[in-house]
Amino acid sequence: MGIYVEEDNFHMQTKNCSYIFRILEDKGLQQIYFGKKICRKNKYDNLSWYEKRGLELYTEKEKSYLRLGTIRQEYSSYGRGDFRHPAYQVKLKNGSRITELKYKSYEVNRGKKKIQGLPSVFAEEDSDVETLKIILTDELINLDVILNYTVFPKFDTIVRNVEFYNRGNEDLILLKAMSLQLDLPDANYDFIHFSGAWLRERNIYRTTLRPGIQGIDSIKYSSSHQQNPFFMLARLETTEFKGEVLGFNFIYSGNFQNIIEVDHFHTARITIGINTVESEFLLSRKDSFITPEAIISYTDKGFNTLSQQLSEFYKNHLMCSKFSKTSRPILLNSWEGMYYDFDDNKLLSLASKAKELGIELLVVDDGWFGKRKDDRTSLGDWNPSLDRFPKGIGEFAKKVHKLGIKFGLWFEPEMISLESNLYERYPEWLVKCPERLPAISRNQYVLDFTRKEVVDYIFNSMSKVIDEAELDYIKWDMNRYISDSYSANLSASQQMEFSHRYILGVYRLYEKLTVKYPDILFESCASGGGRFDLGMMHYAPQAWTSDNTDPIERLKIQYGTSYGYSISMMGTHVSDVPNQQTGRVTSLEFRSSVAYFGVFGYELDITKLSNEETTEIKEQIRFYQKYREIFQHGIFYRLRSPFMGSSVSWQVVSKDQSISIVAYYQMLNEQNPGFVRLYCMGLDENKMYSIDGFNEIFSGSELMYAGLNIFQKKYQDRTVAGTQDFLVDLFIINEMF
Ligand code: DGJ
């Protein structure tokens, strides 16, 4: 396993997968294979073969068999005969866009260093991880292009990115710079992506590839609620537990463009990178540009295996926070319970009640700063409101800490309100085009994070509060898409760099804060799940999954999200009823049973709980604390999809297979439904298990292969309208010793 340089090819091998390409006779690169592991060989003549086809162009008469349009390429250019969408495009001073990259040299190194300024994967030098650099060059214009590949053998994952170096004496313009290109020899795949909207994030869509362009992208300056950068290509017969599937993701939080092009020979070209809309990079003399990283992960054991391997991969090689592999606290967030209606006294009653219940972290959401009483003012003024905290936030935080509860605050660092001291002082920091009024969203505007001084200013003002309140947690929110992009700080020829430079500014602030405050747990958020991506996860190990806290809706959102992300990345809270987004009434039991499968918390006014509710919540907290390690870091299985019927099931199993929790949710009270057998996963077939509430002992094999009978749930409580539909069974499975 690792990187092998053979006579005629480069072969990257993981535990179960091979990726091979070779140098063509004209020094271009030809992709040979990506898929299930095959043996190493000096040459793969048969796989390297390509056909001469009519109407396809060639550049040298004597080599008329080299027709770019018929060859699967490693990093393609445009304009010399390959009419599929290219991986990159460079504009020369004379306006020409023709370049020809030829192989120059390679290097193999152990481990993987982080990329400066961009979230990226990492690995120690003494690990089994290796990095291959392929250096290509266009001699005519002195452009070097380096293709980087890092191979993570244990996780069947390869990470790629590209560097451009202008060694010449003329400025170049980078019109397109994809991070990854993969040309597959056939297009017999289903394209599975996770799309939605605000309050309806990451629902699953599966369609068979067809000729032409298909894909997902964002030009909202965030990875977005609408399209998530994660997607899969699976053989048509692939299911959760069987079949070949390729998972792709992009370590980036801004505009992206993940495209699959099926051409006239039924090959499939995948390109992943920064969106070409709103991006062009000036590559001055002696200057360089580095793309974000893209991930490919492979399995022939179905979607569930892919999700599990990605989840472990992220924890080991992507997430920097010390919390990525450790237990996260059970939190209480003030938002849905109080919105802007709080002061220190109210919050202290909340904290005391939280203490009584066993909650471990109090988070004061939006509204604690400046003159903020609603969403119209004060973004940018990160100084605690004296109306709400007359004795200062430091004093308040001390009281919370004294109760033995951790304390966290909400920030929206990238935003500015017109009604703010910050705007009065620095109106030029607001993102807008000269002489035009910028578009508004939620009464707020965007700070120009392409400017270093803006990032530094926000860093300093946040640091002041962090130090004063000795914060344990920060929720970093971002509540609007970015429009009117322009920076007075950039030259006219660099305005198209705004979108990328903006997100680099965001990463810079994250880097500064996480380095200075490694003990703070960060949770990212963008109106819920609008930036649920690997760029954010590099710094913040968890993200607020959605502003929709209705458990029925959450079943879909969390189920969809779990394909590409670990459940320990998902913030999941129990909120009040009727639910504030849908008006639906569900039981506390149902709400908590959905929220257990993630990073658990509450988001309601707990000072108003009845005695029965107090007792129930105490029990829920004890339960989650007991199984927290398994919920957050166990192995997750999807058993029954909410996208396919009216019941849902999922399961977590401890890594040693001794404990498992299975949840079966009924979303609709169907009358006289079909019988259901639920087949557990991930247990040891030879171990004996008990299940709480059953007077019977089960072998792992029985639970997995014969299954558990699920009896139709009947509603008990006729007094609460609506609750009859939403019933849940939680099976706690324990190994018998
Ligand atoms: C949007 C977030 O998703 C909510 O959880 C909350 O923090 C609000 N913003 C506050 O303005």
Tab-separated table of C-alpha atoms and ligand atoms in Angstrom, residues 198 333 335-336 339-340 365-367 372 375 410 412 442 444 475 477-479 525-529 544 546-547 603, ligand 1:
chain	number	residue	atom	x	y	z
A	198	TRP	CA	-32.790	26.578	4.465
A	333	ASN	CA	-28.791	27.188	23.761
A	335	TRP	CA	-32.140	30.966	21.023
A	336	GLU	CA	-35.477	29.186	20.568
A	339	TYR	CA	-34.664	34.801	21.292
A	340	TYR	CA	-33.741	38.399	22.219
A	365	ASP	CA	-27.039	32.980	21.477
A	366	ASP	CA	-27.707	36.155	19.497
A	367	GLY	CA	-28.476	39.384	21.402
A	372	ARG	CA	-28.970	44.377	19.867
A	375	ASP	CA	-31.886	41.600	14.179
A	410	TRP	CA	-22.707	33.335	19.815
A	412	GLU	CA	-21.446	36.453	13.736
A	442	ARG	CA	-31.884	39.939	7.483
A	444	GLN	CA	-27.424	42.967	7.702
A	475	LYS	CA	-21.005	29.426	18.046
A	477	ASP	CA	-22.865	32.013	12.790
A	478	MET	CA	-23.211	33.491	9.298
A	479	ASN	CA	-26.682	34.512	8.269
A	525	CYS	CA	-23.411	27.621	11.803
A	526	ALA	CA	-24.796	29.477	8.805
A	527	SER	CA	-28.522	29.957	9.369
A	528	GLY	CA	-28.399	26.323	10.417
A	529	GLY	CA	-26.721	24.124	7.839
A	544	TRP	CA	-25.545	23.437	13.765
A	546	SER	CA	-30.306	23.023	10.566
A	547	ASP	CA	-32.492	25.787	11.961
A	603	GLU	CA	-32.999	24.732	22.999
B	1	DGJ	C1	-29.295	31.515	12.872
B	1	DGJ	C2	-28.879	30.293	13.634
B	1	DGJ	O1	-28.950	29.171	12.844
B	1	DGJ	C3	-29.750	30.186	14.872
B	1	DGJ	O2	-29.460	29.022	15.562
B	1	DGJ	C4	-29.506	31.400	15.727
B	1	DGJ	O3	-28.199	31.396	16.187
B	1	DGJ	C5	-29.808	32.657	14.938
B	1	DGJ	N1	-29.117	32.684	13.685
B	1	DGJ	C6	-29.449	33.872	15.727
B	1	DGJ	O4	-29.550	35.020	15.019
